[in-house]
Tab-separated table of C-alpha atoms in Angstrom:
chain	number	residue	atom	x	y	z
A	1123	MET	CA	-0.237	0.005	0.056
A	1124	GLN	CA	1.244	3.433	-0.657
A	1125	ARG	CA	1.660	6.201	1.257
A	1126	GLU	CA	-0.099	9.462	0.736
A	1127	LYS	CA	2.773	11.566	-1.125
A	1128	VAL	CA	4.314	14.543	1.605
A	1129	ALA	CA	4.487	16.924	-1.532
A	1130	TYR	CA	6.593	20.236	0.525
A	1131	ILE	CA	9.119	17.588	0.523
A	1132	ASP	CA	9.994	17.995	-2.889
A	1133	LEU	CA	10.734	21.407	-2.483
A	1134	MET	CA	13.294	20.016	0.354
A	1135	ARG	CA	14.815	17.495	-2.166
A	1136	CYS	CA	15.103	20.369	-4.921
A	1137	VAL	CA	16.783	22.916	-2.375
A	1138	ALA	CA	19.126	20.102	-1.494
A	1139	ALA	CA	20.084	18.888	-4.612
A	1140	ILE	CA	21.352	22.766	-5.521
A	1141	ALA	CA	23.218	23.248	-2.645
A	1142	VAL	CA	24.754	19.491	-2.588
A	1143	VAL	CA	26.257	20.580	-6.857
A	1144	ALA	CA	27.638	23.957	-5.599
A	1145	ILE	CA	29.142	22.829	-2.444
A	1146	HIS	CA	31.329	20.392	-5.085
A	1147	VAL	CA	31.366	23.562	-7.362
A	1148	LEU	CA	33.070	25.571	-4.935
A	1149	GLY	CA	35.488	22.974	-3.728
A	1150	PRO	CA	38.310	24.149	-5.262
A	1151	TYR	CA	37.641	27.508	-4.083
A	1152	ARG	CA	38.922	26.760	-0.156
A	1153	TYR	CA	42.270	26.433	-0.433
A	1154	GLN	CA	42.810	29.413	-2.593
A	1155	ILE	CA	43.134	32.109	-0.333
A	1156	SER	CA	46.495	33.464	-1.611
A	1157	GLU	CA	45.853	32.904	-5.417
A	1158	LEU	CA	42.673	35.170	-4.894
A	1159	ALA	CA	41.374	39.203	-3.849
A	1160	ALA	CA	39.368	38.428	-0.147
A	1161	TRP	CA	36.586	39.506	-1.600
A	1162	ASP	CA	36.639	36.981	-3.815
A	1163	TRP	CA	37.693	33.725	-1.605
A	1164	SER	CA	35.537	35.124	1.127
A	1165	MET	CA	32.118	35.417	-1.269
A	1166	ALA	CA	32.760	31.243	-1.838
A	1167	ILE	CA	33.280	30.698	1.611
A	1168	ALA	CA	30.332	32.583	2.184
A	1169	ILE	CA	28.550	30.467	-0.187
A	1170	ASN	CA	29.878	27.374	1.328
A	1171	SER	CA	28.560	28.183	4.607
A	1172	ALA	CA	25.272	28.675	3.813
A	1173	SER	CA	25.563	25.422	1.950
A	1174	ARG	CA	26.374	23.454	4.599
A	1175	TRP	CA	22.843	22.193	5.087
A	1176	ALA	CA	22.481	20.125	2.278
A	1177	VAL	CA	23.587	16.764	3.422
A	1178	PRO	CA	21.758	17.133	6.934
A	1179	LEU	CA	18.912	17.789	4.712
A	1180	PHE	CA	18.394	14.581	3.522
A	1181	ILE	CA	18.948	12.637	6.357
A	1182	MET	CA	16.053	14.999	7.715
A	1183	ILE	CA	13.987	14.071	5.053
A	1184	SER	CA	14.474	10.330	5.392
A	1185	GLY	CA	13.347	10.386	9.249
A	1186	ALA	CA	10.291	12.090	7.948
A	1187	LEU	CA	8.722	9.901	5.791
A	1188	LEU	CA	10.624	6.514	7.300
A	1189	LEU	CA	9.707	7.451	10.510
A	1190	SER	CA	6.538	8.567	10.458
A	1191	ASP	CA	5.368	5.310	8.230
A	1192	THR	CA	2.100	3.697	9.757
A	1193	ARG	CA	2.228	0.698	8.188
A	1194	PRO	CA	3.269	-2.827	9.049
A	1195	PHE	CA	7.043	-3.266	9.063
A	1196	ASP	CA	7.455	-5.309	6.633
A	1197	LEU	CA	11.544	-6.878	6.567
A	1198	SER	CA	11.886	-7.906	3.581
A	1199	TYR	CA	10.400	-4.993	2.116
A	1200	TYR	CA	12.189	-2.620	3.751
A	1201	LEU	CA	15.841	-4.620	2.960
A	1202	LYS	CA	14.548	-5.018	-0.774
A	1203	ARG	CA	13.199	-1.189	-1.218
A	1204	ARG	CA	14.736	0.640	0.690
A	1205	VAL	CA	17.955	-0.454	1.468
A	1206	GLY	CA	18.927	-2.429	-1.847
A	1207	LYS	CA	18.079	0.581	-3.635
A	1208	VAL	CA	20.601	2.739	-2.630
A	1209	VAL	CA	23.477	0.319	-1.663
A	1210	VAL	CA	23.806	-1.425	-4.724
A	1211	PRO	CA	23.815	1.400	-6.917
A	1212	PHE	CA	26.123	3.004	-4.770
A	1213	LEU	CA	28.941	-0.194	-4.995
A	1214	VAL	CA	28.303	0.187	-8.615
A	1215	TRP	CA	28.376	3.917	-8.916
A	1216	SER	CA	31.844	3.435	-6.589
A	1217	LEU	CA	33.710	1.376	-9.304
A	1218	PHE	CA	32.822	3.678	-11.948
A	1219	TYR	CA	34.350	6.377	-9.663
A	1220	ALA	CA	37.257	4.548	-8.981
A	1221	LEU	CA	37.737	4.492	-12.886
A	1222	LEU	CA	36.931	7.934	-13.344
A	1223	SER	CA	39.690	8.846	-10.566
A	1224	GLY	CA	42.581	7.734	-12.444
A	1225	LEU	CA	41.681	9.844	-15.700
A	1226	THR	CA	43.267	12.871	-15.384
A	1227	LYS	CA	44.292	15.927	-17.927
A	1228	GLN	CA	48.492	14.238	-18.232
A	1229	GLY	CA	46.581	10.073	-19.369
A	1230	TRP	CA	45.371	7.442	-17.228
A	1231	GLN	CA	46.533	6.594	-14.133
A	1232	TRP	CA	46.272	2.960	-13.105
A	1233	GLU	CA	47.906	3.071	-9.540
A	1234	SER	CA	45.605	5.822	-8.411
A	1235	VAL	CA	42.531	3.568	-9.413
A	1236	VAL	CA	44.512	0.232	-7.704
A	1237	TYR	CA	44.572	2.410	-4.301
A	1238	VAL	CA	40.791	3.915	-3.641
A	1239	LEU	CA	39.613	0.517	-4.414
A	1240	LYS	CA	42.225	-1.049	-2.078
A	1241	ASP	CA	40.736	1.730	0.368
A	1242	ALA	CA	37.270	1.322	-0.881
A	1243	TRP	CA	36.235	-0.203	2.311
A	1244	ARG	CA	36.750	2.644	4.445
A	1245	SER	CA	36.319	5.545	2.745
A	1246	PRO	CA	34.814	7.066	-0.786
A	1247	THR	CA	36.179	6.255	-4.089
A	1248	TYR	CA	34.962	9.974	-4.988
A	1249	TYR	CA	34.809	12.701	-3.265
A	1250	HIS	CA	31.004	13.102	-2.877
A	1251	LEU	CA	30.845	9.229	-1.869
A	1252	GLY	CA	31.885	9.660	1.203
A	1253	PHE	CA	27.830	10.432	2.178
A	1254	PHE	CA	26.853	7.087	2.124
A	1255	TYR	CA	29.224	5.847	4.439
A	1256	TYR	CA	27.472	7.518	7.426
A	1257	PHE	CA	23.820	6.932	5.310
A	1258	ILE	CA	23.731	3.268	4.867
A	1259	PRO	CA	24.414	2.539	8.519
A	1260	LEU	CA	21.100	4.709	9.063
A	1261	TYR	CA	19.284	2.259	7.693
A	1262	ILE	CA	20.044	-0.258	10.582
A	1263	VAL	CA	18.583	2.491	12.935
A	1264	VAL	CA	16.040	3.526	11.177
A	1265	PRO	CA	13.661	0.128	12.292
A	1266	TRP	CA	14.295	0.958	15.778
A	1267	LEU	CA	13.955	4.869	15.979
A	1268	ARG	CA	10.583	4.077	14.079
A	1269	TYR	CA	9.532	1.681	16.945
A	1270	LEU	CA	10.587	4.279	19.702
A	1271	CYS	CA	8.441	6.531	17.759
A	1272	GLN	CA	5.421	5.078	17.617
A	1273	GLN	CA	4.913	2.680	19.863
A	1274	CYS	CA	6.142	4.726	22.888
A	1275	ALA	CA	5.047	8.140	24.245
A	1276	PRO	CA	6.710	10.995	22.827
A	1277	LEU	CA	8.425	12.342	25.404
A	1278	TYR	CA	10.809	9.446	24.373
A	1279	TRP	CA	11.980	10.612	21.228
A	1280	GLN	CA	11.795	14.242	22.643
A	1281	SER	CA	14.354	13.060	25.173
A	1282	LEU	CA	16.409	11.420	22.820
A	1283	LEU	CA	15.896	14.721	20.519
A	1284	MET	CA	17.678	16.840	23.305
A	1285	ALA	CA	20.226	14.854	24.060
A	1286	TRP	CA	21.413	14.788	20.197
A	1287	LEU	CA	21.284	18.391	20.556
A	1288	LEU	CA	23.665	18.650	23.413
A	1289	LEU	CA	25.563	16.380	21.277
A	1290	VAL	CA	26.149	18.387	18.477
A	1291	SER	CA	26.508	21.524	20.968
A	1292	ALA	CA	29.220	19.769	22.515
A	1293	ASN	CA	30.750	18.533	19.139
A	1294	LEU	CA	31.246	22.584	18.004
A	1295	LEU	CA	32.869	23.048	21.404
A	1296	ARG	CA	35.372	20.290	20.531
A	1297	LEU	CA	34.144	18.547	23.878
A	1298	ASP	CA	34.829	14.903	22.293
A	1299	GLY	CA	34.677	11.393	24.080
A	1300	VAL	CA	32.949	8.014	24.122
A	1301	TRP	CA	30.095	9.674	22.586
A	1302	SER	CA	31.742	11.337	19.691
A	1303	GLN	CA	30.115	8.724	17.270
A	1304	ASP	CA	28.724	9.228	13.488
A	1305	ILE	CA	26.236	7.028	13.771
A	1306	LEU	CA	25.066	9.133	16.687
A	1307	PHE	CA	25.599	12.586	15.352
A	1308	TYR	CA	23.521	10.996	12.111
A	1309	SER	CA	20.843	9.240	13.743
A	1310	GLY	CA	20.394	12.749	15.380
A	1311	TYR	CA	19.333	14.220	11.889
A	1312	LEU	CA	16.676	11.442	11.678
A	1313	LEU	CA	14.791	11.967	14.665
A	1314	ALA	CA	15.389	15.809	13.755
A	1315	GLY	CA	13.211	15.045	10.559
A	1316	TYR	CA	10.357	13.208	12.076
A	1317	GLY	CA	10.075	15.754	15.140
A	1318	LEU	CA	9.854	18.282	12.717
A	1319	TYR	CA	7.250	16.798	10.660
A	1320	HIS	CA	5.350	15.957	13.503
A	1321	MET	CA	5.238	19.322	14.702
A	1322	ILE	CA	4.260	20.700	11.389
A	1323	GLN	CA	1.612	18.106	11.046
A	1324	THR	CA	0.108	18.906	14.615
A	1325	HIS	CA	0.234	22.171	14.326
A	1326	TRP	CA	2.897	22.337	17.295
A	1327	TRP	CA	5.057	25.067	18.097
A	1328	HIS	CA	4.280	26.695	14.563
A	1329	LEU	CA	6.419	29.585	14.035
A	1330	ARG	CA	6.084	31.341	10.852
A	1331	TRP	CA	8.840	32.268	8.300
A	1332	PRO	CA	10.579	35.659	9.503
A	1333	PHE	CA	11.221	33.830	12.231
A	1334	TRP	CA	12.991	30.982	10.722
A	1335	VAL	CA	14.638	33.068	8.430
A	1336	VAL	CA	16.245	35.595	11.110
A	1337	VAL	CA	17.549	31.899	13.084
A	1338	MET	CA	18.606	30.420	9.049
A	1339	MET	CA	20.721	33.823	8.521
A	1340	GLY	CA	21.626	34.873	11.670
A	1341	ALA	CA	23.489	30.836	11.941
A	1342	ILE	CA	24.430	31.307	8.251
A	1343	ALA	CA	26.316	34.696	9.232
A	1344	LEU	CA	28.144	33.473	12.482
A	1345	THR	CA	29.265	30.331	10.373
A	1346	ALA	CA	30.578	31.958	7.800
A	1347	TYR	CA	32.391	35.081	9.855
A	1348	GLN	CA	34.050	32.427	12.191
A	1349	VAL	CA	35.614	30.760	9.248
A	1350	ILE	CA	36.657	33.502	6.845
A	1351	VAL	CA	37.921	35.889	9.564
A	1352	PRO	CA	40.634	33.612	11.318
A	1353	SER	CA	41.490	32.136	7.461
A	1354	LEU	CA	42.147	35.660	6.339
A	1355	ALA	CA	44.074	36.330	9.380
A	1356	ALA	CA	45.983	33.052	9.455
A	1357	GLU	CA	45.832	33.508	5.549
A	1358	ARG	CA	45.317	29.829	5.168
A	1359	TYR	CA	41.986	28.352	5.141
A	1360	LEU	CA	40.730	27.555	8.636
A	1361	VAL	CA	37.441	26.339	9.653
A	1362	GLY	CA	37.398	24.489	12.892
A	1363	ARG	CA	34.553	22.801	13.213
A	1364	TRP	CA	31.607	25.197	11.925
A	1365	LEU	CA	31.417	23.240	8.610
A	1366	SER	CA	30.885	20.249	10.049
A	1367	TYR	CA	27.791	17.969	9.370
A	1368	LYS	CA	27.755	17.227	12.737
A	1369	THR	CA	27.294	20.934	14.634
A	1370	LEU	CA	24.706	22.449	16.120
A	1371	ASN	CA	25.045	25.718	13.664
A	1372	THR	CA	24.135	23.385	10.612
A	1373	ALA	CA	21.426	21.151	12.909
A	1374	VAL	CA	19.905	24.810	13.419
A	1375	ILE	CA	20.121	25.824	9.608
A	1376	ALA	CA	18.681	22.236	8.057
A	1377	ALA	CA	16.182	22.598	10.632
A	1378	ALA	CA	15.280	26.385	9.615
A	1379	VAL	CA	15.467	25.358	6.097
A	1380	PHE	CA	13.101	22.058	6.656
A	1381	VAL	CA	10.245	24.429	8.062
A	1382	LEU	CA	10.722	27.478	5.364
A	1383	CYS	CA	10.897	24.924	2.264
A	1384	GLN	CA	6.840	23.345	4.310
A	1385	GLN	CA	6.293	27.123	4.683
A	1386	ALA	CA	7.047	28.172	1.127
A	1387	TYR	CA	5.573	24.941	-1.022
A	1388	ALA	CA	1.884	26.385	-1.035
A	1389	LEU	CA	3.596	29.584	-2.189
A	1390	LEU	CA	4.821	28.125	-5.461
A	1391	SER	CA	3.403	28.197	-9.434
A	1392	PRO	CA	2.121	25.608	-10.973
A	1393	GLN	CA	5.003	25.828	-13.530
A	1394	VAL	CA	7.795	26.325	-10.641
A	1395	THR	CA	6.013	23.515	-8.566
A	1396	LYS	CA	6.645	21.150	-11.795
A	1397	VAL	CA	10.001	22.492	-11.887
A	1398	VAL	CA	10.495	21.749	-8.405
A	1399	GLY	CA	8.893	17.877	-8.802
A	1400	GLU	CA	10.957	16.956	-11.366
A	1401	VAL	CA	14.391	18.207	-9.990
A	1402	SER	CA	13.181	16.148	-6.629
A	1403	ARG	CA	12.200	13.076	-8.832
A	1404	TYR	CA	16.030	12.576	-9.739
A	1405	SER	CA	17.825	14.276	-6.799
A	1406	LEU	CA	19.361	11.050	-5.842
A	1407	GLY	CA	20.529	10.261	-9.804
A	1408	ILE	CA	21.900	13.969	-9.030
A	1409	TYR	CA	23.594	13.774	-6.667
A	1410	LEU	CA	25.303	10.459	-8.193
A	1411	LEU	CA	26.166	11.974	-11.308
A	1412	HIS	CA	26.957	15.430	-11.164
A	1413	PRO	CA	30.874	14.928	-10.537
A	1414	ILE	CA	30.523	13.614	-14.183
A	1415	VAL	CA	29.660	16.975	-15.520
A	1416	LEU	CA	32.638	19.054	-13.024
A	1417	TRP	CA	35.152	16.548	-13.777
A	1418	PRO	CA	36.417	18.541	-16.944
A	1419	VAL	CA	35.525	22.271	-14.730
A	1420	ARG	CA	37.723	21.149	-11.758
A	1421	GLU	CA	40.620	19.545	-13.600
A	1422	TRP	CA	40.762	22.165	-16.024
A	1423	SER	CA	40.319	24.529	-13.482
A	1424	LEU	CA	37.764	26.398	-15.994
A	1425	TYR	CA	36.885	28.890	-13.296
A	1426	TRP	CA	37.776	32.196	-15.315
A	1427	GLY	CA	35.183	35.372	-13.186
A	1428	PRO	CA	34.319	36.140	-9.892
A	1429	SER	CA	34.047	32.858	-7.586
A	1430	VAL	CA	30.079	34.459	-6.921
A	1431	VAL	CA	29.382	33.900	-10.919
A	1432	MET	CA	31.093	30.725	-11.731
A	1433	ILE	CA	29.286	29.267	-8.394
A	1434	VAL	CA	26.204	30.093	-10.234
A	1435	VAL	CA	27.010	28.997	-13.694
A	1436	TRP	CA	29.259	25.173	-13.398
A	1437	THR	CA	25.851	24.720	-10.584
A	1438	PHE	CA	23.333	25.243	-12.728
A	1439	VAL	CA	25.419	23.210	-15.872
A	1440	ALA	CA	26.397	20.572	-13.651
A	1441	LEU	CA	22.755	20.650	-12.412
A	1442	TRP	CA	21.149	20.516	-15.718
A	1443	GLY	CA	23.620	17.893	-16.893
A	1444	ALA	CA	22.941	15.532	-14.296
A	1445	TRP	CA	19.367	15.795	-14.210
A	1446	TRP	CA	19.385	15.219	-18.410
A	1447	MET	CA	21.575	12.046	-17.598
A	1448	THR	CA	19.939	10.832	-14.719
A	1449	ARG	CA	16.412	10.907	-16.565
A	1450	TYR	CA	17.871	9.545	-19.803
A	1451	LEU	CA	18.929	6.303	-17.539
A	1452	ALA	CA	15.333	6.505	-15.563
A	1453	SER	CA	13.536	5.899	-18.783
A	1454	ARG	CA	15.592	2.651	-19.740
A	1455	ALA	CA	14.351	-0.279	-18.084
A	1456	ARG	CA	17.770	-1.862	-18.039
A	1457	TRP	CA	19.210	1.201	-16.587
A	1458	ALA	CA	17.057	2.767	-14.318
A	1459	TRP	CA	18.361	1.238	-11.015
A	1460	LEU	CA	21.154	2.869	-10.603
A	1461	VAL	CA	19.580	6.522	-10.381
A	1462	PRO	CA	16.638	5.009	-8.124
C-alpha cells in the first residue's frame, strides 16, 4: 500500500540537490586564499557556509518519511525497497568513480584506481560518495527509531532529540569523548526530521517564516564569520568545526530550511512546482552523477571569473547535465536501477 505523498518534501529535495552541487562546484576555491582577492575568496566561502545544511537535510527527509510511516513493518520489503535500492547503486557507482579517479588531463593513472579501490572499504572512491558511508548504516537504526516514535510515549523520542542537541553542541565546542560517534550524530538528524514533521502535522509550536529566516540567516552569518575572519588573518583555510555536518550551527540551519520549505511550497506557482518535482524525482541520480559534469571543470580549473558568477554558472550546468543523464537512464528499463 502506497502512503500519501508529502508534497513539500519535493522542495526540500530540490534545494538540497542544488546546494550539494554548489558545494562541490566551489570546492577548489577553499584552498585558493592566497591566489584570489580577499573579497572573491570570502564570497566563495560564504556560499560554502550557507550550503552545509544540504546533506543533513537529505537525512532529515529520510527521518521524516521513514519514522512517520505507520504501515506494518515488513523486513523483506524494507531490505529490498530501502536498503537494496541505495546500496547496490552505491557499489556500482563506487567502481565507476574509482575508474574515473584514474583519468587526468595528463592521461590514465592505474595506480590511482588501484589505490582508491584498495581503500574503498573505509574511504569513498570519489569525493561525493562519502555521504553513503554514514547514510547506509542509518538503515540499521531506522527500524528501532521507528518503533520508538510510533509505539512509545513522545517523551522518549523528544528526550533523545534534546540529548542529540547537546551532543552536536558539545561537538562544536570540541568536547569529545566516547559519545563522539558518527552513528549518533547522523541518527539525530533522522529524529530531527521526524520531530519537525510531527510538529508540522500536529500544528504544534507553529512559528511563521520570519522567525525561521532570522534563525537561518543568523546561523549562516555566524558560521561564515567564524571561518572567513580567522582564515584571512592566518592567510590559510581554517574551519575549526564550523563547516561540519555534526555541529549545532549546521543543525539549526538545516531545521530552518526544513520548515521554510514546508511554508514556501504552498506559495509556488504550478509551473515552478512542476520543475521542483522534476528535480526532486531525480535528486538521488543528480547527486550520483553531477561529478561527471564537473570533472572537466575541476580538472582544467575552468573558473574564469568572479567566484559568485562561476559558482552559479557551473552549479546550473552541472545540475542540468546530471538531471538530463539521470532522466535518460531512468527512462531505460535496463539502467533505471542505477538512478533509483
